[in-house]
Each structure stands twice: as structure tokens, then as C-alpha cells.
Amino acid sequence: MAHPPESYRYDGDFNDVNIKDTPCKRFLEAYEEKIRKLNSGNYAELEGYDLYVYSEEVIDSWMIPKLIQAVNSINVGVKKYRYIYFVTLCEILVIDTEHDECAGIDIADGRKLDGLGEKARKIVEAGEKR
């Protein structure tokens, strides 16, 4: 998931904001596709599945509970992701879908990650073509 970084400014009540109207929309759309692929029958049977995502989005702290709720509403197939490692420009979010929790790890000087998403996407696309 490589896109130009985007932030979200809102001066009202964050409780009224639909998470799909924020930069998280791109992540959630990609996540839906990953769940579909996971349950397509083309993945090996494993005890558990985790997902690593790199995104150049900015995720504000108020978005995290809404993001967890949206992830869990999508993560409903027979095969599910347990942990999602969501690397943004500012931090690594570790989402535990089983316990509805998220831990953040700050990344100092996130600018060193600029462009990494595009490189990672090309590697994934090349692997999917095989």
C-alpha cells in the first residue's frame, strides 16, 4: 500500500467521523482484499495468520479504536489475521484482533521510511504474479 502521505484535519467531535472517510480508508480497502485472498483457498493451512502492512499514512490516536472496530468487522472469514503489524510514517501499530487491542511503537525520524511503501508494493505485486 504505497500512497503519498495524507493527514486528516477535523475540528469537530471525532465520535461522529466515519473511519472510512479518513486516510484509513485505503488501508481498510486493502485489508478487505487481503481477507478475501486469505480465504480463497490458495493459502497453506497454518495455526495462525499475521499481516504486515506498510503505509505512508498518518494515523492519529483518536482513529485507533475506530480502526480496530473496522478491522474486526472485516476479519470475519474462516481464516483470520490475529496480529496486524501496521507500519506508518510515525509509528508501528500492532493490532491484536483477538483481544481488540493496539499497541504503538514510535519510530524516530519517520522520514527515513519515505518511499519504502512503493518498493514493498512492487515486491508484493511481483510475488502475486507467480
CSV table of N, CA, C and O in Angstrom, one decimal:
chain,number,residue,atom,x,y,z
A,1,MET,N,0.8,-1.2,0.0
A,1,MET,CA,0.0,0.0,0.0
A,1,MET,C,0.9,1.2,0.0
A,1,MET,O,1.3,1.7,1.0
A,2,ALA,N,1.2,1.7,-1.1
A,2,ALA,CA,2.1,2.9,-1.2
A,2,ALA,C,1.3,4.1,-1.8
A,2,ALA,O,0.9,4.0,-2.9
A,3,HIS,N,1.1,5.1,-1.0
A,3,HIS,CA,0.4,6.3,-1.5
A,3,HIS,C,1.1,7.5,-0.9
A,3,HIS,O,1.8,7.3,0.1
A,4,PRO,N,0.9,8.6,-1.5
A,4,PRO,CA,1.5,9.8,-0.8
A,4,PRO,C,0.9,10.0,0.6
A,4,PRO,O,-0.2,9.6,0.8
A,5,PRO,N,1.7,10.4,1.5
A,5,PRO,CA,1.2,10.6,2.9
A,5,PRO,C,0.0,11.6,2.9
A,5,PRO,O,-0.1,12.5,2.1
A,6,GLU,N,-0.9,11.3,3.8
A,6,GLU,CA,-2.1,12.1,3.9
A,6,GLU,C,-2.4,12.2,5.4
A,6,GLU,O,-2.3,11.3,6.1
A,7,SER,N,-2.8,13.4,5.8
A,7,SER,CA,-3.3,13.5,7.2
A,7,SER,C,-4.7,13.9,7.2
A,7,SER,O,-5.3,14.2,6.1
A,8,TYR,N,-5.3,14.0,8.3
A,8,TYR,CA,-6.8,14.3,8.4
A,8,TYR,C,-7.0,15.3,9.4
A,8,TYR,O,-6.6,15.1,10.6
A,9,ARG,N,-7.5,16.5,9.0
A,9,ARG,CA,-7.8,17.5,10.0
A,9,ARG,C,-9.3,17.7,10.2
A,9,ARG,O,-10.1,17.7,9.2
A,10,TYR,N,-9.7,17.7,11.5
A,10,TYR,CA,-11.1,17.9,11.8
A,10,TYR,C,-11.2,18.6,13.1
A,10,TYR,O,-10.5,18.2,14.1
A,11,ASP,N,-12.0,19.6,13.2
A,11,ASP,CA,-12.2,20.4,14.4
A,11,ASP,C,-13.4,20.0,15.2
A,11,ASP,O,-13.6,20.6,16.3
A,12,GLY,N,-14.2,19.1,14.8
A,12,GLY,CA,-15.4,18.7,15.5
A,12,GLY,C,-15.2,17.5,16.4
A,12,GLY,O,-14.1,17.3,16.9
A,13,ASP,N,-16.3,16.8,16.7
A,13,ASP,CA,-16.3,15.7,17.5
A,13,ASP,C,-15.9,14.4,16.7
A,13,ASP,O,-16.6,14.0,15.8
A,14,PHE,N,-14.8,13.8,17.1
A,14,PHE,CA,-14.3,12.7,16.4
A,14,PHE,C,-15.2,11.5,16.5
A,14,PHE,O,-15.1,10.6,15.6
A,15,ASN,N,-16.1,11.4,17.4
A,15,ASN,CA,-17.0,10.3,17.5
A,15,ASN,C,-18.0,10.3,16.3
A,15,ASN,O,-18.5,9.2,16.0
A,16,ASP,N,-18.1,11.4,15.7
A,16,ASP,CA,-19.0,11.5,14.5
A,16,ASP,C,-18.4,11.1,13.2
A,16,ASP,O,-19.0,11.0,12.2
A,17,VAL,N,-17.1,10.9,13.2
A,17,VAL,CA,-16.3,10.7,12.0
A,17,VAL,C,-16.4,9.2,11.6
A,17,VAL,O,-16.1,8.3,12.5
A,18,ASN,N,-16.7,8.9,10.4
A,18,ASN,CA,-16.6,7.5,9.9
A,18,ASN,C,-15.2,7.3,9.5
A,18,ASN,O,-14.6,8.0,8.7
A,19,ILE,N,-14.6,6.2,10.0
A,19,ILE,CA,-13.2,5.9,9.8
A,19,ILE,C,-12.9,5.7,8.3
A,19,ILE,O,-11.8,6.0,7.8
A,20,LYS,N,-13.9,5.4,7.5
A,20,LYS,CA,-13.7,5.2,6.1
A,20,LYS,C,-13.7,6.6,5.3
A,20,LYS,O,-13.4,6.6,4.1
A,21,ASP,N,-13.9,7.7,6.1
A,21,ASP,CA,-13.7,9.0,5.5
A,21,ASP,C,-12.4,9.6,5.9
A,21,ASP,O,-12.2,10.8,5.7
A,22,THR,N,-11.5,8.8,6.4
A,22,THR,CA,-10.1,9.3,6.7
A,22,THR,C,-9.1,8.6,5.9
A,22,THR,O,-9.5,7.7,5.1
A,23,PRO,N,-7.8,8.9,6.0
A,23,PRO,CA,-6.8,8.2,5.3
A,23,PRO,C,-6.8,6.7,5.6
A,23,PRO,O,-6.2,5.9,4.8
A,24,CYS,N,-7.4,6.2,6.6
A,24,CYS,CA,-7.5,4.8,6.9
A,24,CYS,C,-8.3,4.0,5.9
A,24,CYS,O,-8.2,2.8,5.8
A,25,LYS,N,-9.1,4.8,5.1
A,25,LYS,CA,-9.9,4.1,4.0
A,25,LYS,C,-9.1,3.2,3.1
A,25,LYS,O,-9.5,2.1,2.8
A,26,ARG,N,-7.9,3.7,2.7
A,26,ARG,CA,-7.1,2.9,1.8
A,26,ARG,C,-6.6,1.6,2.5
A,26,ARG,O,-6.6,0.6,1.9
A,27,PHE,N,-6.2,1.8,3.7
A,27,PHE,CA,-5.8,0.6,4.5
A,27,PHE,C,-6.9,-0.4,4.6
A,27,PHE,O,-6.8,-1.6,4.3
A,28,LEU,N,-8.1,0.0,4.9
A,28,LEU,CA,-9.3,-0.9,5.1
A,28,LEU,C,-9.7,-1.5,3.8
A,28,LEU,O,-10.0,-2.7,3.8
A,29,GLU,N,-9.6,-0.8,2.7
A,29,GLU,CA,-9.9,-1.4,1.4
A,29,GLU,C,-8.9,-2.5,1.0
A,29,GLU,O,-9.3,-3.6,0.6
A,30,ALA,N,-7.6,-2.2,1.3
A,30,ALA,CA,-6.6,-3.2,1.0
A,30,ALA,C,-6.7,-4.4,2.0
A,30,ALA,O,-6.6,-5.6,1.6
A,31,TYR,N,-7.1,-4.1,3.2
A,31,TYR,CA,-7.3,-5.2,4.2
A,31,TYR,C,-8.5,-6.1,3.8
A,31,TYR,O,-8.4,-7.3,3.9
A,32,GLU,N,-9.5,-5.6,3.3
A,32,GLU,CA,-10.7,-6.4,2.8
A,32,GLU,C,-10.2,-7.3,1.7
A,32,GLU,O,-10.6,-8.5,1.7
A,33,GLU,N,-9.3,-6.8,0.8
A,33,GLU,CA,-8.8,-7.7,-0.3
A,33,GLU,C,-7.9,-8.8,0.3
A,33,GLU,O,-7.9,-9.9,-0.1
A,34,LYS,N,-7.1,-8.5,1.3
A,34,LYS,CA,-6.2,-9.5,1.9
A,34,LYS,C,-7.1,-10.6,2.6
A,34,LYS,O,-6.7,-11.7,2.5
A,35,ILE,N,-8.1,-10.2,3.3
A,35,ILE,CA,-9.0,-11.2,3.9
A,35,ILE,C,-9.6,-12.1,2.8
A,35,ILE,O,-9.7,-13.3,3.0
A,36,ARG,N,-10.0,-11.5,1.7
A,36,ARG,CA,-10.6,-12.3,0.6
A,36,ARG,C,-9.6,-13.3,0.1
A,36,ARG,O,-9.9,-14.4,-0.1
A,37,LYS,N,-8.4,-12.8,-0.1
A,37,LYS,CA,-7.3,-13.7,-0.6
A,37,LYS,C,-7.0,-14.8,0.4
A,37,LYS,O,-6.8,-15.9,0.0
A,38,LEU,N,-6.9,-14.4,1.7
A,38,LEU,CA,-6.6,-15.4,2.7
A,38,LEU,C,-7.6,-16.5,2.7
A,38,LEU,O,-7.3,-17.7,2.9
A,39,ASN,N,-8.9,-16.2,2.4
A,39,ASN,CA,-9.9,-17.2,2.5
A,39,ASN,C,-10.3,-17.8,1.1
A,39,ASN,O,-11.3,-18.5,1.0
A,40,SER,N,-9.4,-17.5,0.1
A,40,SER,CA,-9.7,-18.0,-1.2
A,40,SER,C,-9.3,-19.5,-1.4
A,40,SER,O,-9.7,-20.1,-2.5
A,41,GLY,N,-8.7,-20.1,-0.5
A,41,GLY,CA,-8.3,-21.5,-0.6
A,41,GLY,C,-6.9,-21.7,-1.2
A,41,GLY,O,-6.4,-22.8,-1.4
A,42,ASN,N,-6.2,-20.6,-1.4
A,42,ASN,CA,-4.8,-20.6,-2.0
A,42,ASN,C,-3.7,-20.5,-1.0
A,42,ASN,O,-2.5,-20.4,-1.3
A,43,TYR,N,-4.1,-20.4,0.3
A,43,TYR,CA,-3.1,-20.3,1.3
A,43,TYR,C,-2.9,-21.6,2.1
A,43,TYR,O,-3.9,-22.3,2.2
A,44,ALA,N,-1.7,-21.8,2.5
A,44,ALA,CA,-1.5,-23.1,3.3
A,44,ALA,C,-2.2,-23.0,4.6
A,44,ALA,O,-2.5,-21.9,5.2
A,45,GLU,N,-2.6,-24.2,5.1
A,45,GLU,CA,-3.2,-24.3,6.4
A,45,GLU,C,-2.2,-24.1,7.5
A,45,GLU,O,-1.3,-24.9,7.6
A,46,LEU,N,-2.4,-23.0,8.3
A,46,LEU,CA,-1.4,-22.8,9.4
A,46,LEU,C,-2.2,-22.6,10.7
A,46,LEU,O,-3.4,-22.4,10.6
A,47,GLU,N,-1.5,-22.6,11.8
A,47,GLU,CA,-2.2,-22.4,13.1
A,47,GLU,C,-2.7,-21.0,13.2
A,47,GLU,O,-3.7,-20.7,13.9
A,48,GLY,N,-2.0,-20.0,12.6
A,48,GLY,CA,-2.4,-18.6,12.7
A,48,GLY,C,-1.9,-17.8,11.5
A,48,GLY,O,-0.9,-18.3,10.8
A,49,TYR,N,-2.4,-16.7,11.3
A,49,TYR,CA,-2.0,-15.8,10.2
A,49,TYR,C,-1.8,-14.4,10.8
A,49,TYR,O,-2.7,-13.9,11.5
A,50,ASP,N,-0.7,-13.8,10.4
A,50,ASP,CA,-0.4,-12.4,10.8
A,50,ASP,C,-0.2,-11.6,9.5
A,50,ASP,O,0.1,-12.2,8.4
A,51,LEU,N,-0.4,-10.3,9.5
A,51,LEU,CA,-0.3,-9.5,8.4
A,51,LEU,C,0.6,-8.3,8.7
A,51,LEU,O,0.5,-7.7,9.7
A,52,TYR,N,1.5,-8.0,7.7
A,52,TYR,CA,2.4,-6.9,7.8
A,52,TYR,C,2.0,-5.9,6.7
A,52,TYR,O,1.9,-6.3,5.6
A,53,VAL,N,1.8,-4.6,7.1
A,53,VAL,CA,1.3,-3.6,6.2
A,53,VAL,C,2.2,-2.4,6.4
A,53,VAL,O,2.4,-1.9,7.5
A,54,TYR,N,2.7,-1.9,5.3
A,54,TYR,CA,3.4,-0.6,5.3
A,54,TYR,C,2.6,0.4,4.6
A,54,TYR,O,2.1,0.2,3.5
A,55,SER,N,2.4,1.6,5.3
A,55,SER,CA,1.6,2.6,4.7
A,55,SER,C,2.2,4.0,5.0
A,55,SER,O,2.8,4.1,6.1
A,56,GLU,N,2.1,4.9,4.1
A,56,GLU,CA,2.7,6.2,4.4
A,56,GLU,C,1.6,7.2,4.8
A,56,GLU,O,1.6,8.3,4.5
A,57,GLU,N,0.7,6.6,5.6
A,57,GLU,CA,-0.4,7.4,6.2
A,57,GLU,C,0.0,7.9,7.5
A,57,GLU,O,0.9,7.4,8.2
A,58,VAL,N,-0.8,8.9,8.0
A,58,VAL,CA,-0.6,9.4,9.4
A,58,VAL,C,-1.9,9.0,10.1
A,58,VAL,O,-3.0,9.3,9.7
A,59,ILE,N,-1.7,8.2,11.1
A,59,ILE,CA,-2.8,7.7,11.9
A,59,ILE,C,-2.8,8.4,13.3
A,59,ILE,O,-1.9,8.2,14.1
A,60,ASP,N,-3.8,9.2,13.5
A,60,ASP,CA,-4.0,9.9,14.8
A,60,ASP,C,-4.5,8.9,15.9
A,60,ASP,O,-5.2,8.0,15.6
A,61,SER,N,-4.2,9.2,17.1
A,61,SER,CA,-4.6,8.3,18.2
A,61,SER,C,-6.1,8.1,18.3
A,61,SER,O,-6.6,7.1,18.6
A,62,TRP,N,-6.9,9.2,18.0
A,62,TRP,CA,-8.4,9.0,18.0
A,62,TRP,C,-8.9,8.0,17.0
A,62,TRP,O,-10.0,7.5,17.1
A,63,MET,N,-8.1,7.8,15.9
A,63,MET,CA,-8.5,6.8,14.9
A,63,MET,C,-8.4,5.4,15.3
A,63,MET,O,-9.1,4.5,14.8
A,64,ILE,N,-7.5,5.1,16.2
A,64,ILE,CA,-7.2,3.7,16.6
A,64,ILE,C,-8.4,2.9,17.0
A,64,ILE,O,-8.6,1.8,16.5
A,65,PRO,N,-9.2,3.3,18.0
A,65,PRO,CA,-10.3,2.5,18.4
A,65,PRO,C,-11.3,2.2,17.2
A,65,PRO,O,-11.8,1.1,17.0
A,66,LYS,N,-11.5,3.2,16.4
A,66,LYS,CA,-12.4,3.1,15.2
A,66,LYS,C,-11.7,2.1,14.2
A,66,LYS,O,-12.4,1.3,13.5
A,67,LEU,N,-10.4,2.2,14.1
A,67,LEU,CA,-9.7,1.3,13.1
A,67,LEU,C,-9.8,-0.1,13.6
A,67,LEU,O,-10.1,-1.0,12.8
A,68,ILE,N,-9.6,-0.4,14.9
A,68,ILE,CA,-9.8,-1.8,15.4
A,68,ILE,C,-11.2,-2.3,15.2
A,68,ILE,O,-11.3,-3.4,14.8
A,69,GLN,N,-12.2,-1.5,15.4
A,69,GLN,CA,-13.5,-1.9,15.2
A,69,GLN,C,-13.8,-2.2,13.7
A,69,GLN,O,-14.4,-3.2,13.4
A,70,ALA,N,-13.3,-1.4,12.8
A,70,ALA,CA,-13.4,-1.7,11.4
A,70,ALA,C,-12.7,-2.9,11.0
A,70,ALA,O,-13.2,-3.7,10.2
A,71,VAL,N,-11.5,-3.1,11.5
A,71,VAL,CA,-10.7,-4.3,11.1
A,71,VAL,C,-11.4,-5.5,11.6
A,71,VAL,O,-11.5,-6.5,10.8
A,72,ASN,N,-12.0,-5.5,12.8
A,72,ASN,CA,-12.7,-6.7,13.3
A,72,ASN,C,-14.0,-7.0,12.5
A,72,ASN,O,-14.4,-8.1,12.4
A,73,SER,N,-14.6,-5.9,12.0
A,73,SER,CA,-15.8,-6.1,11.2
A,73,SER,C,-15.5,-6.8,9.9
A,73,SER,O,-16.4,-7.4,9.2
A,74,ILE,N,-14.3,-6.6,9.4
A,74,ILE,CA,-13.8,-7.2,8.1
A,74,ILE,C,-13.3,-8.6,8.3
A,74,ILE,O,-13.4,-9.4,7.5
A,75,ASN,N,-12.6,-8.8,9.4
A,75,ASN,CA,-11.9,-10.0,9.7
A,75,ASN,C,-12.8,-11.1,10.2
A,75,ASN,O,-12.8,-11.6,11.3
A,76,VAL,N,-13.7,-11.5,9.3
A,76,VAL,CA,-14.8,-12.5,9.6
A,76,VAL,C,-14.8,-13.8,8.9
A,76,VAL,O,-15.7,-14.6,9.0
A,77,GLY,N,-13.8,-14.0,8.0
A,77,GLY,CA,-13.7,-15.3,7.3
A,77,GLY,C,-13.4,-16.5,8.2
A,77,GLY,O,-13.1,-16.3,9.4
A,78,VAL,N,-13.3,-17.6,7.6
A,78,VAL,CA,-12.9,-18.8,8.3
A,78,VAL,C,-11.5,-18.7,8.8
A,78,VAL,O,-11.1,-18.9,9.9
A,79,LYS,N,-10.6,-18.2,7.9
A,79,LYS,CA,-9.2,-17.8,8.3
A,79,LYS,C,-9.2,-16.3,8.6
A,79,LYS,O,-9.8,-15.5,7.9
A,80,LYS,N,-8.5,-16.1,9.7
A,80,LYS,CA,-8.5,-14.7,10.2
A,80,LYS,C,-7.0,-14.3,10.5
A,80,LYS,O,-6.2,-15.1,10.9
A,81,TYR,N,-6.8,-13.0,10.4
A,81,TYR,CA,-5.5,-12.5,10.9
A,81,TYR,C,-5.6,-12.2,12.4
A,81,TYR,O,-6.5,-11.6,12.8
A,82,ARG,N,-4.6,-12.7,13.1
A,82,ARG,CA,-4.5,-12.5,14.5
A,82,ARG,C,-3.9,-11.1,14.8
A,82,ARG,O,-4.4,-10.3,15.5
A,83,TYR,N,-2.7,-10.9,14.3
A,83,TYR,CA,-1.9,-9.7,14.5
A,83,TYR,C,-1.7,-9.0,13.2
A,83,TYR,O,-1.4,-9.6,12.2
A,84,ILE,N,-1.9,-7.7,13.2
A,84,ILE,CA,-1.6,-6.9,12.1
A,84,ILE,C,-0.5,-5.9,12.5
A,84,ILE,O,-0.7,-5.1,13.5
A,85,TYR,N,0.6,-5.9,11.8
A,85,TYR,CA,1.7,-5.0,12.0
A,85,TYR,C,1.6,-3.9,11.0
A,85,TYR,O,1.8,-4.1,9.8
A,86,PHE,N,1.1,-2.7,11.4
A,86,PHE,CA,0.7,-1.6,10.6
A,86,PHE,C,1.8,-0.6,10.7
A,86,PHE,O,1.8,0.2,11.7
A,87,VAL,N,2.7,-0.5,9.8
A,87,VAL,CA,3.8,0.5,9.9
A,87,VAL,C,3.4,1.8,9.2
A,87,VAL,O,3.1,1.7,8.0
A,88,THR,N,3.3,2.9,9.9
A,88,THR,CA,3.0,4.2,9.3
A,88,THR,C,4.3,5.0,9.3
A,88,THR,O,5.4,4.5,9.8
A,89,LEU,N,4.2,6.2,8.8
A,89,LEU,CA,5.4,7.1,8.8
A,89,LEU,C,5.9,7.4,10.3
A,89,LEU,O,7.1,7.7,10.5
A,90,CYS,N,5.0,7.4,11.2
A,90,CYS,CA,5.3,7.9,12.6
A,90,CYS,C,5.4,6.7,13.6
A,90,CYS,O,6.1,6.9,14.6
A,91,GLU,N,4.8,5.6,13.3
A,91,GLU,CA,4.8,4.5,14.3
A,91,GLU,C,4.5,3.2,13.7
A,91,GLU,O,4.0,3.1,12.6
A,92,ILE,N,4.7,2.2,14.5
A,92,ILE,CA,4.3,0.8,14.2
A,92,ILE,C,3.1,0.5,15.1
A,92,ILE,O,3.3,0.6,16.3
A,93,LEU,N,2.0,0.2,14.5
A,93,LEU,CA,0.8,-0.2,15.3
A,93,LEU,C,0.7,-1.7,15.2
A,93,LEU,O,0.7,-2.3,14.2
A,94,VAL,N,0.6,-2.3,16.4
A,94,VAL,CA,0.5,-3.8,16.5
A,94,VAL,C,-1.0,-4.0,16.9
A,94,VAL,O,-1.3,-3.8,18.1
A,95,ILE,N,-1.8,-4.4,16.0
A,95,ILE,CA,-3.2,-4.6,16.3
A,95,ILE,C,-3.5,-6.1,16.6
A,95,ILE,O,-3.2,-7.0,15.8
A,96,ASP,N,-4.0,-6.4,17.8
A,96,ASP,CA,-4.3,-7.7,18.2
A,96,ASP,C,-5.8,-7.9,18.0
A,96,ASP,O,-6.6,-7.4,18.8
A,97,THR,N,-6.2,-8.5,16.9
A,97,THR,CA,-7.6,-8.6,16.6
A,97,THR,C,-8.4,-9.5,17.5
A,97,THR,O,-9.6,-9.3,17.7
A,98,GLU,N,-7.7,-10.4,18.2
A,98,GLU,CA,-8.4,-11.4,19.1
A,98,GLU,C,-8.8,-10.7,20.4
A,98,GLU,O,-9.8,-11.0,21.0
A,99,HIS,N,-8.0,-9.7,20.8
A,99,HIS,CA,-8.3,-9.0,22.1
A,99,HIS,C,-8.7,-7.5,21.9
A,99,HIS,O,-8.8,-6.8,22.9
A,100,ASP,N,-8.9,-7.1,20.7
A,100,ASP,CA,-9.3,-5.7,20.4
A,100,ASP,C,-8.4,-4.7,21.0
A,100,ASP,O,-8.8,-3.7,21.6
A,101,GLU,N,-7.1,-5.0,20.8
A,101,GLU,CA,-6.1,-4.1,21.4
A,101,GLU,C,-5.1,-3.6,20.3
A,101,GLU,O,-5.0,-4.2,19.3
A,102,CYS,N,-4.5,-2.5,20.6
A,102,CYS,CA,-3.5,-2.0,19.7
A,102,CYS,C,-2.4,-1.3,20.6
A,102,CYS,O,-2.7,-0.5,21.5
A,103,ALA,N,-1.2,-1.7,20.2
A,103,ALA,CA,0.0,-1.1,20.9
A,103,ALA,C,0.8,-0.3,19.8
A,103,ALA,O,0.9,-0.8,18.7
A,104,GLY,N,1.3,0.9,20.2
A,104,GLY,CA,2.0,1.7,19.2
A,104,GLY,C,3.5,1.8,19.6
A,104,GLY,O,3.8,1.9,20.8
A,105,ILE,N,4.3,1.7,18.6
A,105,ILE,CA,5.8,1.9,18.9
A,105,ILE,C,6.2,3.1,18.0
A,105,ILE,O,6.1,3.0,16.8
A,106,ASP,N,6.7,4.1,18.7
A,106,ASP,CA,7.1,5.3,17.9
A,106,ASP,C,8.4,5.0,17.1
A,106,ASP,O,9.2,4.2,17.5
A,107,ILE,N,8.4,5.6,15.9
A,107,ILE,CA,9.5,5.5,15.0
A,107,ILE,C,10.2,6.9,15.0
A,107,ILE,O,9.5,7.8,14.5
A,108,ALA,N,11.4,6.9,15.4
A,108,ALA,CA,12.1,8.2,15.4
A,108,ALA,C,12.4,8.6,14.0
A,108,ALA,O,12.8,7.8,13.2
A,109,ASP,N,12.2,9.9,13.6
A,109,ASP,CA,12.6,10.4,12.3
A,109,ASP,C,12.0,9.5,11.2
A,109,ASP,O,12.7,8.9,10.4
A,110,GLY,N,10.7,9.4,11.1
A,110,GLY,CA,10.0,8.6,10.1
A,110,GLY,C,10.3,8.9,8.7
A,110,GLY,O,10.1,8.1,7.8
A,111,ARG,N,10.9,10.0,8.4
A,111,ARG,CA,11.2,10.4,7.0
A,111,ARG,C,12.2,9.4,6.4
A,111,ARG,O,12.2,9.2,5.2
A,112,LYS,N,12.9,8.6,7.2
A,112,LYS,CA,13.8,7.6,6.6
A,112,LYS,C,13.0,6.5,6.0
A,112,LYS,O,13.6,5.7,5.2
A,113,LEU,N,11.7,6.4,6.3
A,113,LEU,CA,10.9,5.4,5.7
A,113,LEU,C,10.2,5.8,4.4
A,113,LEU,O,9.6,5.0,3.7
A,114,ASP,N,10.3,7.1,4.0
A,114,ASP,CA,9.7,7.6,2.8
A,114,ASP,C,10.1,6.8,1.6
A,114,ASP,O,11.3,6.5,1.4
A,115,GLY,N,9.1,6.4,0.8
A,115,GLY,CA,9.4,5.6,-0.4
A,115,GLY,C,9.4,4.1,-0.2
A,115,GLY,O,9.4,3.4,-1.2
A,116,LEU,N,9.5,3.7,1.0
A,116,LEU,CA,9.6,2.2,1.3
A,116,LEU,C,8.4,1.5,0.9
A,116,LEU,O,8.4,0.4,0.4
A,117,GLY,N,7.2,2.2,1.0
A,117,GLY,CA,6.0,1.5,0.6
A,117,GLY,C,5.9,1.2,-0.8
A,117,GLY,O,5.4,0.1,-1.2
A,118,GLU,N,6.4,2.1,-1.7
A,118,GLU,CA,6.4,1.8,-3.1
A,118,GLU,C,7.3,0.6,-3.5
A,118,GLU,O,6.9,-0.3,-4.3
A,119,LYS,N,8.4,0.5,-2.8
A,119,LYS,CA,9.3,-0.6,-3.1
A,119,LYS,C,8.7,-1.9,-2.6
A,119,LYS,O,8.7,-3.0,-3.3
A,120,ALA,N,8.1,-1.9,-1.4
A,120,ALA,CA,7.4,-3.1,-0.9
A,120,ALA,C,6.2,-3.5,-1.8
A,120,ALA,O,6.1,-4.7,-2.0
A,121,ARG,N,5.5,-2.6,-2.3
A,121,ARG,CA,4.3,-2.9,-3.1
A,121,ARG,C,4.8,-3.6,-4.4
A,121,ARG,O,4.2,-4.6,-4.9
A,122,LYS,N,5.9,-3.1,-5.0
A,122,LYS,CA,6.4,-3.8,-6.2
A,122,LYS,C,6.8,-5.2,-5.9
A,122,LYS,O,6.6,-6.1,-6.8
A,123,ILE,N,7.4,-5.5,-4.8
A,123,ILE,CA,7.8,-6.8,-4.4
A,123,ILE,C,6.6,-7.7,-4.3
A,123,ILE,O,6.6,-8.9,-4.7
A,124,VAL,N,5.6,-7.2,-3.6
A,124,VAL,CA,4.3,-8.0,-3.4
A,124,VAL,C,3.7,-8.3,-4.7
A,124,VAL,O,3.3,-9.4,-5.0
A,125,GLU,N,3.6,-7.3,-5.6
A,125,GLU,CA,2.9,-7.5,-6.9
A,125,GLU,C,3.7,-8.5,-7.7
A,125,GLU,O,3.1,-9.3,-8.4
A,126,ALA,N,5.0,-8.5,-7.7
A,126,ALA,CA,5.8,-9.4,-8.4
A,126,ALA,C,5.6,-10.8,-7.9
A,126,ALA,O,5.4,-11.8,-8.7
A,127,GLY,N,5.5,-11.0,-6.6
A,127,GLY,CA,5.2,-12.3,-6.0
A,127,GLY,C,3.8,-12.8,-6.3
A,127,GLY,O,3.6,-14.0,-6.5
A,128,GLU,N,2.9,-11.9,-6.4
A,128,GLU,CA,1.5,-12.3,-6.7
A,128,GLU,C,1.3,-12.8,-8.1
A,128,GLU,O,0.4,-13.6,-8.4
A,129,LYS,N,2.2,-12.3,-9.0
A,129,LYS,CA,2.1,-12.7,-10.4
A,129,LYS,C,2.6,-14.2,-10.6
A,129,LYS,O,2.3,-14.8,-11.6
A,130,ARG,N,3.4,-14.6,-9.7
A,130,ARG,CA,4.0,-16.0,-9.9
A,130,ARG,C,3.0,-17.1,-9.6
A,130,ARG,O,2.1,-17.1,-9.0
